[in-house]
Structures are given as structure tokens and as C-alpha cells.
Coordinates of N, CA and C in Angstrom, one line a residue:
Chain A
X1 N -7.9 21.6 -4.0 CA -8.8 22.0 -5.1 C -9.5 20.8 -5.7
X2 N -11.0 20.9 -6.1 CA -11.4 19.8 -6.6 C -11.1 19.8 -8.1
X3 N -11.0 18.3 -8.6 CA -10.3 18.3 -10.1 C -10.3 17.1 -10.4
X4 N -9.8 16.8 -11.9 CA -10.1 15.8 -12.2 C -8.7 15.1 -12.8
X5 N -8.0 14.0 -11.8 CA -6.7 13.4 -11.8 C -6.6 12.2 -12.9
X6 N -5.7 12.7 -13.8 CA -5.3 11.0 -14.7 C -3.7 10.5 -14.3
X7 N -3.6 9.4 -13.8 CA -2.7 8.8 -13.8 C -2.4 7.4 -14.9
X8 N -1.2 7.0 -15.2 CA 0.0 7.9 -15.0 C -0.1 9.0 -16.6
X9 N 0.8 10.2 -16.1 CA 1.0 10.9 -17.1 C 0.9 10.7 -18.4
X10 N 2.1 10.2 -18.5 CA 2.8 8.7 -19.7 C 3.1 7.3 -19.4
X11 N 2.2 6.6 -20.3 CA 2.3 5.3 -20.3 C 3.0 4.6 -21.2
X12 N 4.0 3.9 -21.2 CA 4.5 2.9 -22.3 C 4.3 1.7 -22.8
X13 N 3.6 1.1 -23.3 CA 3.3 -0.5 -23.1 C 4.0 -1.5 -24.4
X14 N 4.0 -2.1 -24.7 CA 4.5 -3.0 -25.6 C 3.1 -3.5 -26.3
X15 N 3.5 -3.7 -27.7 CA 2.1 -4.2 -28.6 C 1.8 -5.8 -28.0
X16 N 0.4 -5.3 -28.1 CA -0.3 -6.6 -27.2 C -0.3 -6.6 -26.0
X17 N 0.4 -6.0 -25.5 CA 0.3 -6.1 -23.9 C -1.2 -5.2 -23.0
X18 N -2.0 -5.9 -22.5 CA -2.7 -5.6 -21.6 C -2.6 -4.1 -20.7
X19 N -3.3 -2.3 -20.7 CA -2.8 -1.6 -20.5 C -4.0 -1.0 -19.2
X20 N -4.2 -0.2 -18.4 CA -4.7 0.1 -18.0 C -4.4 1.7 -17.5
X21 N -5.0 2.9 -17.7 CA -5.4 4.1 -17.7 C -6.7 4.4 -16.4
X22 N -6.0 5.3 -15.4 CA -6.9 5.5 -14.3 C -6.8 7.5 -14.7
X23 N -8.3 7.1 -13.5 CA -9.1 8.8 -13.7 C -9.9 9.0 -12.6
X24 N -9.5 9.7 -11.6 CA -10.5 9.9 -10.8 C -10.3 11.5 -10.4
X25 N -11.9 11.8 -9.6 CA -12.4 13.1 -9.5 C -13.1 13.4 -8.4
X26 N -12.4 14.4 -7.9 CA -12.9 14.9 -6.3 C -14.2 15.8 -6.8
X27 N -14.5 15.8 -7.8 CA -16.1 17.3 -7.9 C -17.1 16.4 -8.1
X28 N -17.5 15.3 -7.4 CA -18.4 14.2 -7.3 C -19.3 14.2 -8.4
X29 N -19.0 14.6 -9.6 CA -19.8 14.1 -10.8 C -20.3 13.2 -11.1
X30 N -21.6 13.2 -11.7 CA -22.5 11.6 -11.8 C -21.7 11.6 -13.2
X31 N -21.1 12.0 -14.0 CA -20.8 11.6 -15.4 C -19.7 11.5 -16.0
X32 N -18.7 10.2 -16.3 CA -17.3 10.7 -16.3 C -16.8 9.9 -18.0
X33 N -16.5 10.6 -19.0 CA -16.1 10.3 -20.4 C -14.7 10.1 -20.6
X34 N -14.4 8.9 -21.1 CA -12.9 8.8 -22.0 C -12.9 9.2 -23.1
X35 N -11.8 10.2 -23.9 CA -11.6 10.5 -24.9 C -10.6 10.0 -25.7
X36 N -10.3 9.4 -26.7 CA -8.9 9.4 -27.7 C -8.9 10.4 -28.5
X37 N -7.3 11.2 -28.3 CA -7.4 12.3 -29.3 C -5.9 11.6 -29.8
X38 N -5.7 11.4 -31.1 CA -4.4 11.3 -31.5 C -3.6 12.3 -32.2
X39 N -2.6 11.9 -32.6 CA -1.6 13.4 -33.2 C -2.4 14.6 -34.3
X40 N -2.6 15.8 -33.7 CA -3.2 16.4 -34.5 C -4.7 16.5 -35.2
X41 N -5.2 15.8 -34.4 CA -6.5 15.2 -34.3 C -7.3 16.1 -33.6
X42 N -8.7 16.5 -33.3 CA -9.5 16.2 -32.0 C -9.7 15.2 -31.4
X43 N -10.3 15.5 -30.2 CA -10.5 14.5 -29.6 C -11.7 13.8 -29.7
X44 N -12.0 12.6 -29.6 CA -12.7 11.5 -30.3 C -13.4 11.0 -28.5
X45 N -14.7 10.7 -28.8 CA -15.6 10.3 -27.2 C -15.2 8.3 -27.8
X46 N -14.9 8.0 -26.7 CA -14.6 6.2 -26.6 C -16.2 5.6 -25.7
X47 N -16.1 6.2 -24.7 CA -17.6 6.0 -24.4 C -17.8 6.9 -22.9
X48 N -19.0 6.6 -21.9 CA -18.8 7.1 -21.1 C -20.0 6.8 -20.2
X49 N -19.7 6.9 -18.8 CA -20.6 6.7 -17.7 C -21.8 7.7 -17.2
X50 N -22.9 7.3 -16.8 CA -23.3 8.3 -16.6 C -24.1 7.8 -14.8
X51 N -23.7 7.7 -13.8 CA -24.0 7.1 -12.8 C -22.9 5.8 -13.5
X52 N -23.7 4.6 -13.1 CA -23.1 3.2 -12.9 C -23.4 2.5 -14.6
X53 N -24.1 3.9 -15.1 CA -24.7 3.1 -16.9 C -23.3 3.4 -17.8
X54 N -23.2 2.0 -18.3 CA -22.2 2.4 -19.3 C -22.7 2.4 -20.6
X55 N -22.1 3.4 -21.5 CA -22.9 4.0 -22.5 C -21.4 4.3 -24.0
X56 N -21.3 3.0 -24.7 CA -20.4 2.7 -25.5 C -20.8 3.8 -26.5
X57 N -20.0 4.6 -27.5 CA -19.6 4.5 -28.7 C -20.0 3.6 -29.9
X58 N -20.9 3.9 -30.5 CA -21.1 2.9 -31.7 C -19.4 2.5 -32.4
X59 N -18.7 3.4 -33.0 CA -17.6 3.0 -33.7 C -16.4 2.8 -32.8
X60 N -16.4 2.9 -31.4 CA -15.3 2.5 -30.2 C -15.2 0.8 -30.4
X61 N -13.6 0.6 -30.4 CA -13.7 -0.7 -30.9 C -13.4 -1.2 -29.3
X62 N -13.9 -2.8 -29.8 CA -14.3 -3.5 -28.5 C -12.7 -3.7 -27.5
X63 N -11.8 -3.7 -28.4 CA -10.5 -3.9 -27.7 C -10.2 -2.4 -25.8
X64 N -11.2 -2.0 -26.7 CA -11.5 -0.6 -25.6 C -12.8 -1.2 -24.6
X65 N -12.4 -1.1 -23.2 CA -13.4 -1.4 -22.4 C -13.0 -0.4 -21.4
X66 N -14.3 -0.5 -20.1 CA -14.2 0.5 -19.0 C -14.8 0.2 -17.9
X67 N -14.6 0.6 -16.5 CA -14.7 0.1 -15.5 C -15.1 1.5 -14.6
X68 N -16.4 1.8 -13.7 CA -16.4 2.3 -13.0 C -16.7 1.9 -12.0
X69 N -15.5 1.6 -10.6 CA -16.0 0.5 -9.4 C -16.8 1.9 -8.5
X70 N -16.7 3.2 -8.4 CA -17.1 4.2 -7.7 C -17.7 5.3 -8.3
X71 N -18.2 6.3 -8.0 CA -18.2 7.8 -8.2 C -16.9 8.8 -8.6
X72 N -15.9 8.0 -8.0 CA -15.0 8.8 -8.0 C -13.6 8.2 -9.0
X73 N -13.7 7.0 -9.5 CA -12.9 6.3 -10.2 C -13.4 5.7 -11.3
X74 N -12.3 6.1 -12.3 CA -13.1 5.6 -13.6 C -11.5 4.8 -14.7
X75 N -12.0 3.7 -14.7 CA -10.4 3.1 -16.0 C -11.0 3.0 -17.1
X76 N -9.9 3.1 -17.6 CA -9.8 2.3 -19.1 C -9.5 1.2 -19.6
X77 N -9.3 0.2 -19.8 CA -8.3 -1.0 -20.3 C -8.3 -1.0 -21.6
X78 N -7.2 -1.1 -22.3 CA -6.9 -1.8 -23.4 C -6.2 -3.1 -23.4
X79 N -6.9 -4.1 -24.0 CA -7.0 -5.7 -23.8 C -5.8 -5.8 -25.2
X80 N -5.7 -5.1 -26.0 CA -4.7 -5.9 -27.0 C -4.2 -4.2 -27.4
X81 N -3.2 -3.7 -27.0 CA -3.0 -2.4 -27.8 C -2.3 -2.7 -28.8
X82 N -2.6 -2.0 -30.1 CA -1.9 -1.4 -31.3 C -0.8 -0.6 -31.4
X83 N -0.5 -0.4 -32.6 CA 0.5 0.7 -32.7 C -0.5 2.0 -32.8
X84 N -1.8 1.5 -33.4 CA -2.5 2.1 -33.9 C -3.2 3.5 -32.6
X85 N -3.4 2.7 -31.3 CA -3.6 2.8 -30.0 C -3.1 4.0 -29.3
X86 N -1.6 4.5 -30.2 CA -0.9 5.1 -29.4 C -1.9 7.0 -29.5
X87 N -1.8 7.0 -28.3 CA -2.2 8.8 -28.7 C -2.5 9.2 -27.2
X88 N -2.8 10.7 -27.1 CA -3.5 10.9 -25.4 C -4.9 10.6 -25.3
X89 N -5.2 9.9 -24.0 CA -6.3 9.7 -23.6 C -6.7 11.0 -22.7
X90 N -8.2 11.3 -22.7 CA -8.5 12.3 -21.8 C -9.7 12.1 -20.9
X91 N -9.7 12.3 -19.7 CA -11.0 12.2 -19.0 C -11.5 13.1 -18.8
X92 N -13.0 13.1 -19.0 CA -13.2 14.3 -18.6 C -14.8 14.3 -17.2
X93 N -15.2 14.7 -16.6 CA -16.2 14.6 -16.0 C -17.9 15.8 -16.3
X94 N -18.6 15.7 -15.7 CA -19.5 16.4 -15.6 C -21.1 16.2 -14.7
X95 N -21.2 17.4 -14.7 CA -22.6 16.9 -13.5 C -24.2 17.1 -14.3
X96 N -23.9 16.1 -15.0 CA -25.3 16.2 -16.0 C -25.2 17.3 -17.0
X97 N -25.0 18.3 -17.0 CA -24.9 19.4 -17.8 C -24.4 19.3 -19.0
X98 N -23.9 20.4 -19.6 CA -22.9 20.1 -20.9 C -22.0 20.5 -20.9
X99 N -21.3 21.2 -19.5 CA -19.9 21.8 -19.5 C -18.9 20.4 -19.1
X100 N -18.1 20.1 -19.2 CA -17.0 19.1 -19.3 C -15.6 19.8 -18.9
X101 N -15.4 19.2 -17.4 CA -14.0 19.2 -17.1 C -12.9 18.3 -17.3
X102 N -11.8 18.3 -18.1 CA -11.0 17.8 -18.4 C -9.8 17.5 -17.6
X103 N -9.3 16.3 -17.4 CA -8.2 15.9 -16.9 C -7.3 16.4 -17.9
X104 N -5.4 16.0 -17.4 CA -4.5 16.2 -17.9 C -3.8 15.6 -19.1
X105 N -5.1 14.3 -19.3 CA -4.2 13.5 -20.0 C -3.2 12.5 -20.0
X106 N -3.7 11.1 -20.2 CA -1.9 10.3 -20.6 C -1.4 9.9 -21.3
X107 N -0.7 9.8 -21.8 CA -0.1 9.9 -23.2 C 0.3 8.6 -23.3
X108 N -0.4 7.6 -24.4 CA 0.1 6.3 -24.3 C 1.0 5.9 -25.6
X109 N 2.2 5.6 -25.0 CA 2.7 4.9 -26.2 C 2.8 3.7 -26.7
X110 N 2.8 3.1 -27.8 CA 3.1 1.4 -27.5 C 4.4 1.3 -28.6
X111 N 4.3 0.1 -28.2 CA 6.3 0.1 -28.7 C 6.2 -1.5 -29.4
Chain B
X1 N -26.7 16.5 -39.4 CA -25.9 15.9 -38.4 C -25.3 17.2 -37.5
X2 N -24.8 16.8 -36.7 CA -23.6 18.0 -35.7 C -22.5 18.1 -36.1
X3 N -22.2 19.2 -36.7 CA -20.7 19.4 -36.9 C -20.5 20.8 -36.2
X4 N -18.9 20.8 -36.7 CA -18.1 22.0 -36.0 C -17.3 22.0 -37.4
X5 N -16.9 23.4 -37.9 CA -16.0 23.4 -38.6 C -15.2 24.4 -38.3
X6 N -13.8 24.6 -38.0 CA -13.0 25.1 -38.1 C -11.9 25.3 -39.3
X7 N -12.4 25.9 -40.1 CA -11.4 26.1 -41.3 C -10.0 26.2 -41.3
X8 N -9.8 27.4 -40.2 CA -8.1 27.8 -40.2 C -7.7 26.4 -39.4
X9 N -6.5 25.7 -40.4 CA -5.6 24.6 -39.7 C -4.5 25.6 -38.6
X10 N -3.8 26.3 -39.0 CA -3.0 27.1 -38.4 C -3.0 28.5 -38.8
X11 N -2.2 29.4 -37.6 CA -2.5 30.7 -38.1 C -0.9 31.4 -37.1
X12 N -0.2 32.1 -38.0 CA 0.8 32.3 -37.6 C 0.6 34.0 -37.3
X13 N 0.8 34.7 -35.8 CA 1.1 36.4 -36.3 C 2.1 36.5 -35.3
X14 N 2.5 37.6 -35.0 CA 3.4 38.3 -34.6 C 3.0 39.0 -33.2
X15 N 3.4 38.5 -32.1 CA 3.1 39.2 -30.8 C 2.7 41.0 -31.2
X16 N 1.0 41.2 -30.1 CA 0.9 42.0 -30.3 C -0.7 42.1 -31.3
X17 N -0.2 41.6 -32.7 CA -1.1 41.3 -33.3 C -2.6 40.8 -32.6
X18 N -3.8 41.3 -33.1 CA -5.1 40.9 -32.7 C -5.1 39.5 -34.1
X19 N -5.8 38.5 -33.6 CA -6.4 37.4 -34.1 C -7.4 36.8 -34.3
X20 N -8.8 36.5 -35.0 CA -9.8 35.9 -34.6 C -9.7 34.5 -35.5
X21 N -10.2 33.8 -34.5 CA -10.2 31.9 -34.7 C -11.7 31.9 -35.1
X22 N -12.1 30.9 -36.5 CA -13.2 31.0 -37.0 C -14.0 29.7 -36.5
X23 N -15.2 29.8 -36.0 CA -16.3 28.3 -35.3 C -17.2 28.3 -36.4
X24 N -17.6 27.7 -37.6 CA -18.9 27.6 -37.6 C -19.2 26.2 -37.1
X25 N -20.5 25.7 -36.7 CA -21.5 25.4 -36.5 C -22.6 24.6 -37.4
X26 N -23.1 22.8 -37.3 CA -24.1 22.9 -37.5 C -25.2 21.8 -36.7
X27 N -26.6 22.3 -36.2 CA -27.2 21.3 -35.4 C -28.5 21.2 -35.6
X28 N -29.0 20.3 -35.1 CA -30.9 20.2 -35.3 C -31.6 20.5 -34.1
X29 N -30.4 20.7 -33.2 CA -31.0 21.0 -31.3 C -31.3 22.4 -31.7
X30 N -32.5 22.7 -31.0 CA -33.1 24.3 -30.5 C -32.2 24.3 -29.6
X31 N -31.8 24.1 -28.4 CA -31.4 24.1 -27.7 C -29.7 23.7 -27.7
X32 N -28.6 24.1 -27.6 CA -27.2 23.3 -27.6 C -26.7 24.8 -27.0
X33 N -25.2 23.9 -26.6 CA -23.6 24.8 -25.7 C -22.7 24.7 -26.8
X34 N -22.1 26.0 -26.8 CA -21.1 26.3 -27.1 C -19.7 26.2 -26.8
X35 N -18.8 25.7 -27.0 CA -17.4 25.8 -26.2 C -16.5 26.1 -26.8
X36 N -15.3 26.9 -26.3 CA -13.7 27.2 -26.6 C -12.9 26.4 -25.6
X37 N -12.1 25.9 -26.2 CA -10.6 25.6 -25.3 C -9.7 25.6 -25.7
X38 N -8.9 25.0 -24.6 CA -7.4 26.0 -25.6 C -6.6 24.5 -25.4
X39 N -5.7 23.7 -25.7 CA -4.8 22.7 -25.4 C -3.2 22.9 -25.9
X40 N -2.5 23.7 -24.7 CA -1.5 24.1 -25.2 C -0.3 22.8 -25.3
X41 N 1.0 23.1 -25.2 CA 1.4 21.5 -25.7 C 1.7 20.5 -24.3
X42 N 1.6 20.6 -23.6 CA 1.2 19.7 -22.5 C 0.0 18.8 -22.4
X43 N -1.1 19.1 -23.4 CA -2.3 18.3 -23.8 C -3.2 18.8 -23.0
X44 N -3.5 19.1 -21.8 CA -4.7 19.7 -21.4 C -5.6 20.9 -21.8
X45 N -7.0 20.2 -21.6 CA -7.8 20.6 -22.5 C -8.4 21.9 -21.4
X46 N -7.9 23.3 -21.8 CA -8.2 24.3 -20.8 C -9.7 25.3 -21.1
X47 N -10.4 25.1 -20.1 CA -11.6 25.5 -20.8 C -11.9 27.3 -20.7
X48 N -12.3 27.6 -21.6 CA -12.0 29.3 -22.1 C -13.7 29.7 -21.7
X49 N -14.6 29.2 -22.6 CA -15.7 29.8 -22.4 C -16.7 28.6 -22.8
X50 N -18.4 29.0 -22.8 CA -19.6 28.3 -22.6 C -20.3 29.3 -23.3
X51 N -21.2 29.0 -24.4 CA -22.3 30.3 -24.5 C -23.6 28.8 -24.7
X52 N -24.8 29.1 -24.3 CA -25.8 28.6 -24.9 C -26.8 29.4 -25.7
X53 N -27.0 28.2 -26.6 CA -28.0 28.7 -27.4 C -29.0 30.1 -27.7
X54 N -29.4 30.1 -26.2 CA -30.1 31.3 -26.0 C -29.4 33.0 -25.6
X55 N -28.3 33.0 -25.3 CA -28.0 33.5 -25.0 C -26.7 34.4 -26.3
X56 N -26.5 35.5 -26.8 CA -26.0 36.1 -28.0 C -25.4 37.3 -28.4
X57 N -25.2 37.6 -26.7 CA -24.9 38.5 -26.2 C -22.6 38.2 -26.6
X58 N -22.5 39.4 -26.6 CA -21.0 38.7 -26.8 C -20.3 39.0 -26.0
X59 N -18.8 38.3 -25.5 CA -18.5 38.3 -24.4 C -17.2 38.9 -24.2
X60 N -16.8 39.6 -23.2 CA -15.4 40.1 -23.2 C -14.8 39.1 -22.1
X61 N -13.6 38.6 -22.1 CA -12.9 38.2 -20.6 C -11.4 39.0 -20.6
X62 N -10.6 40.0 -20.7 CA -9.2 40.6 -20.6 C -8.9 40.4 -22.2
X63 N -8.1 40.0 -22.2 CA -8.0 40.0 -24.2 C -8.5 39.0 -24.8
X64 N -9.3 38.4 -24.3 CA -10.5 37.4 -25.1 C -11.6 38.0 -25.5
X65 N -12.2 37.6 -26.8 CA -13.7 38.2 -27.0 C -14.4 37.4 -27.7
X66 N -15.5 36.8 -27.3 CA -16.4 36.2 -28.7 C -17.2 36.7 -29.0
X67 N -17.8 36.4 -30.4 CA -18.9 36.9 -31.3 C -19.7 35.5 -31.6
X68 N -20.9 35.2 -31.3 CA -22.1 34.8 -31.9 C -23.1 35.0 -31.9
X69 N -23.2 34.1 -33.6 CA -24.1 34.8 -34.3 C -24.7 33.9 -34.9
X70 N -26.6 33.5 -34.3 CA -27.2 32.2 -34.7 C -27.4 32.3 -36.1
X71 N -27.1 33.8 -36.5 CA -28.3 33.8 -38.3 C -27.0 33.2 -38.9
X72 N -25.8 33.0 -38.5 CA -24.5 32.7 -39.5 C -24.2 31.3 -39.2
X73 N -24.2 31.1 -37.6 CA -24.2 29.5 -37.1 C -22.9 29.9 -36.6
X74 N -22.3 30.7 -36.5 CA -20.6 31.0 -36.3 C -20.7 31.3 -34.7
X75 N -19.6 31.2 -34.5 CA -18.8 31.5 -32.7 C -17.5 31.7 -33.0
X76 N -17.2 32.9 -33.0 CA -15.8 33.2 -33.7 C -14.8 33.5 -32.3
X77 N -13.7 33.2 -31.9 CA -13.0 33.7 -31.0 C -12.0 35.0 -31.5
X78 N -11.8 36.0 -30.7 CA -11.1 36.9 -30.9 C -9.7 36.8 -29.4
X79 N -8.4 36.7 -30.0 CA -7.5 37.5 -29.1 C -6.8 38.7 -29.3
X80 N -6.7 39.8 -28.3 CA -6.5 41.2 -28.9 C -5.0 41.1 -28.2
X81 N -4.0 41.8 -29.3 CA -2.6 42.0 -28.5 C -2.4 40.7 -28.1
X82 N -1.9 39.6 -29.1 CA -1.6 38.3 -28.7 C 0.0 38.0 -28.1
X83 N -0.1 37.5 -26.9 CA 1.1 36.8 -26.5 C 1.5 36.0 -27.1
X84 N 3.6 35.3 -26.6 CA 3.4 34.2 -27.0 C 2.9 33.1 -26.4
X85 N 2.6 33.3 -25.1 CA 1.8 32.0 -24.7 C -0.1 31.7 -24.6
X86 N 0.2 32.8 -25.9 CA -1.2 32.2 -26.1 C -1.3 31.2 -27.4
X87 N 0.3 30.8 -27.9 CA 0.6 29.6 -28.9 C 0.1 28.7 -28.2
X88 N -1.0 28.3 -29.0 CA -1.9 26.6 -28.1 C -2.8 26.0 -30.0
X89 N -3.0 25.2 -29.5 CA -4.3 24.3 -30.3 C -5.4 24.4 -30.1
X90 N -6.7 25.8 -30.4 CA -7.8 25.9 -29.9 C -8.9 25.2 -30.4
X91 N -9.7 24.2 -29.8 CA -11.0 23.9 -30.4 C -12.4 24.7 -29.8
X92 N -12.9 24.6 -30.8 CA -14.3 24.8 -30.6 C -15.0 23.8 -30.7
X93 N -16.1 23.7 -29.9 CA -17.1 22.6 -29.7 C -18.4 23.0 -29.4
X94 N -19.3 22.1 -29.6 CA -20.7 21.9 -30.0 C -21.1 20.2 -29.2
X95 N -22.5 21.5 -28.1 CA -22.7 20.0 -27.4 C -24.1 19.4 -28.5
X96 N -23.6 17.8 -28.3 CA -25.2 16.6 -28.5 C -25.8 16.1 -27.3
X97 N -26.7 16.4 -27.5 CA -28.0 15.4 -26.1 C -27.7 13.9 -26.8
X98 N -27.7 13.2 -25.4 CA -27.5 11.5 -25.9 C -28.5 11.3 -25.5
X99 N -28.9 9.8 -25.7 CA -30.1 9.4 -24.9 C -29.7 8.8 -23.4
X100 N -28.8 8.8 -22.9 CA -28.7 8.5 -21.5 C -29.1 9.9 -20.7
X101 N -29.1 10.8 -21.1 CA -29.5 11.6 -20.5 C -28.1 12.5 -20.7
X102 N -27.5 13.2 -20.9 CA -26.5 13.7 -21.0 C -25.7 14.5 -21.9
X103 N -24.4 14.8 -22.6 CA -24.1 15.4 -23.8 C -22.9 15.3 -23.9
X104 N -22.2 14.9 -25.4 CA -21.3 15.0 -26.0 C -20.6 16.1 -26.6
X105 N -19.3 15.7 -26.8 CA -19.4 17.3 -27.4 C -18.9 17.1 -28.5
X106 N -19.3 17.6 -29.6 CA -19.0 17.3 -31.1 C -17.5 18.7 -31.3
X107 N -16.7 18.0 -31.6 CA -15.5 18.9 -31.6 C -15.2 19.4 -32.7
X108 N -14.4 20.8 -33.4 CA -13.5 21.0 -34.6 C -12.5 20.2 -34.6
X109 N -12.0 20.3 -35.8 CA -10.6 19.7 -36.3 C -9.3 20.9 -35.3
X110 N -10.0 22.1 -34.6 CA -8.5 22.6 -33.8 C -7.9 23.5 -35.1
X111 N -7.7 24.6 -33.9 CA -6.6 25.8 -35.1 C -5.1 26.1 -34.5
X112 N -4.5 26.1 -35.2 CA -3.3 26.1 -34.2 C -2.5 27.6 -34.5
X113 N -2.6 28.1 -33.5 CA -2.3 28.9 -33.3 C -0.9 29.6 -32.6
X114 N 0.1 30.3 -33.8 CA 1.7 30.6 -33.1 C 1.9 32.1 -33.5
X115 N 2.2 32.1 -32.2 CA 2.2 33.8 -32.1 C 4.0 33.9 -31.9
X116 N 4.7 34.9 -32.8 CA 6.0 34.5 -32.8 C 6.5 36.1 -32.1
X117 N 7.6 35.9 -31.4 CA 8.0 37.4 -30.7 C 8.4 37.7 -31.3

């Protein structure tokens, strides 16, 4: 079935430690978005691709960056995580439109 | 600006019980999408329904139903005869046109909803 995969489920990282969050999607979408949603929260847009354009977030702080080497793969990094940091990340894709398919989510902790 | 408001934080009834989850709405697009999802506690964000703009017609799916209504700005979700696993965190959302060409989706704060046996 085509869908949209986040690995790993749950991540654990230590403060400050260098983290990386993968996302890829078999429904060959030109458009693939990171979300932070934290406890109880909605979910909050971090930035997002649209083809090979990357297209930041005014208020996404820089410690958040993103990498799309393909169509079909899309990371995250966080270069210095917080405590602050901790929450699920979500990917979601789309093919131009305004409907948005969502990955499962990873849940990052930092310690 | 785009907002979404969802008033009800939570909403507690009793299997069986019908429910409706309140969306208002507010945008400067003629044109915008609608959305429901549901994120039960495993985090994924499950997508329920789509209405655009133009369209006002209201929708049935099995014990789902929505109502919108452009003169009020509202998209109200209805569940009839609620299970317990329809206990989830539902948002409503509201898309933005970006300038890359594409759309965001401006989300509610989420209603949480526990349906108890």
C-alpha cells in the first residue's frame, strides 16, 4: 500500500546531542511537510518542501533544519536538541493540493 | 488572519450517546479546505473528511456527519451512537495558500474526546 513511513517510531537523544528523524513516501508526492506537535498541543508546520524548494517557517527556529536528497525522502535534523525539543514529530505529504497525508509519527525524547 | 477555533477542550459521554465537536472558522481565502481528523493515542493523524469551500452540502459517512455552514463560518462534526474507540483527540483544520505554491493547514487547539462504557 502506498503511505507515508516515519522512522524510528521513538527516538531518545540526550540534550545537545545531534538527532536525525527520517520520512519517506511511496505516493510520489511533489510536497512533503514536518510538523511539531507537543503535549496537548496541535500540531505546529516546522517548514516544508515543495519539489527540491525549501520553504522555512518564519518562527521555526534555526536549530531545526531539513534535507530532501529525493522525491521520496525527507529528514529532519536537530543540531542542538532541548528539553524543550521533546514532542511528536509528523510528516506529512501531498501532491499539490490541500489534502495532507500523514505519517505515524516519532516521538522524540531528550533526556 | 486564519484561524480555527475549537472551543470544547474535552468532552466526556457515555457509549451510545450522539456527540457533536464544534469548528468555527476564520479566513480571507474565497476559496479554502476543510478538514477533520481524528489522533487517537498512538499519535497518528487519521484523516476523517475534506469539504471545500464551495461545496455545503452536508455529509453522512456510517455514524459520522457534518454540518457546514458558510453564513456561521462553522464545520461542526457529529458522532451518532458513540463508541469507545471513538475516544481520540479530534482536530479540525483550515487550509492557507503559501506562496510556494501550495497549502498549510492552520489547525484547532483539538477536542478530546472520551466516550466511557
Amino acid at each position: 500500500d502506498a503511505m507515508v513511513i516515519q522512522n524510528p517510531r521513538y527516538q531518545v537523544t540526550q540534550f545537545g546531542k545531534p538527532v536525525t528523524l527520517s520520512c519517506s513516501q511511496t505516493l510520489n508526492h511533489n510536497v512533503m511537510y514536518w510538523y511539531q506537535q507537543k503535549s496537548s498541543q496541535a500540531p505546529k508546520l516546522l517548514f516544508h518542501y515543495y519539489d527540491k524548494d525549501f520553504n522555512n517557517e518564519a518562527d521555526t527556529p534555526d536549530n531545526f533544519q531539513s534535507r530532501r536528497p529525493n522525491t521520496s525522502f525527507c529528514f529532519l535534523d536537530i543540531r542542538s536538541p532541548g528539553l524543550g525539543d521533546a514532542a511528536m514529530y509528523l510528516c506529512a505529504t501531498s501532491l499539490t493540493g490541500a489534502e495532507q497525508y500523514f505519517g505515524p509519527g516519532t516521538r522524540l525524547t531528550v533526556t | 488572519a486564519q484561524k480555527v477555533t475549537q472551543a470544547q477542550t474535552e468532552i466526556s459521554v457515555v457509549e451510545k450517546e450522539d456527540v457533536t465537536l464544534d469548528c468555527v472558522y476564520e479566513t480571507r481565502d474565497t476559496t479554502y479546505y476543510l478538514f477533520w481528523y481524528k489522533q487517537p493515542p498512538s499519535g497518528e493523524l487519521v484523516f476523517l473528511i475534506r469539504r471545500n469551500s464551495f461545496d455545503e452540502q452536508n455529509e453522512i459517512s456510517g455514524r459520522y456527519s457534518w454540518n457546514f455552514q458558510k453564513s456561521t463560518s462553522s464545520f461542526n462534526f457529529t458522532i451518532t451512537a458513540s463508541q469507545v474507540v471513538d475516544s481520540a483527540v479530534y482536530f479540525c483544520a483550515l487550509s492557507e495558500g503559501l506562496t510556494s505554491g501550495t497549502y498549510k493547514y492552520i489547525f484547532g487547539t483539538g477536542t478530546r474526546l472520551k466516550v466511557l462504557a
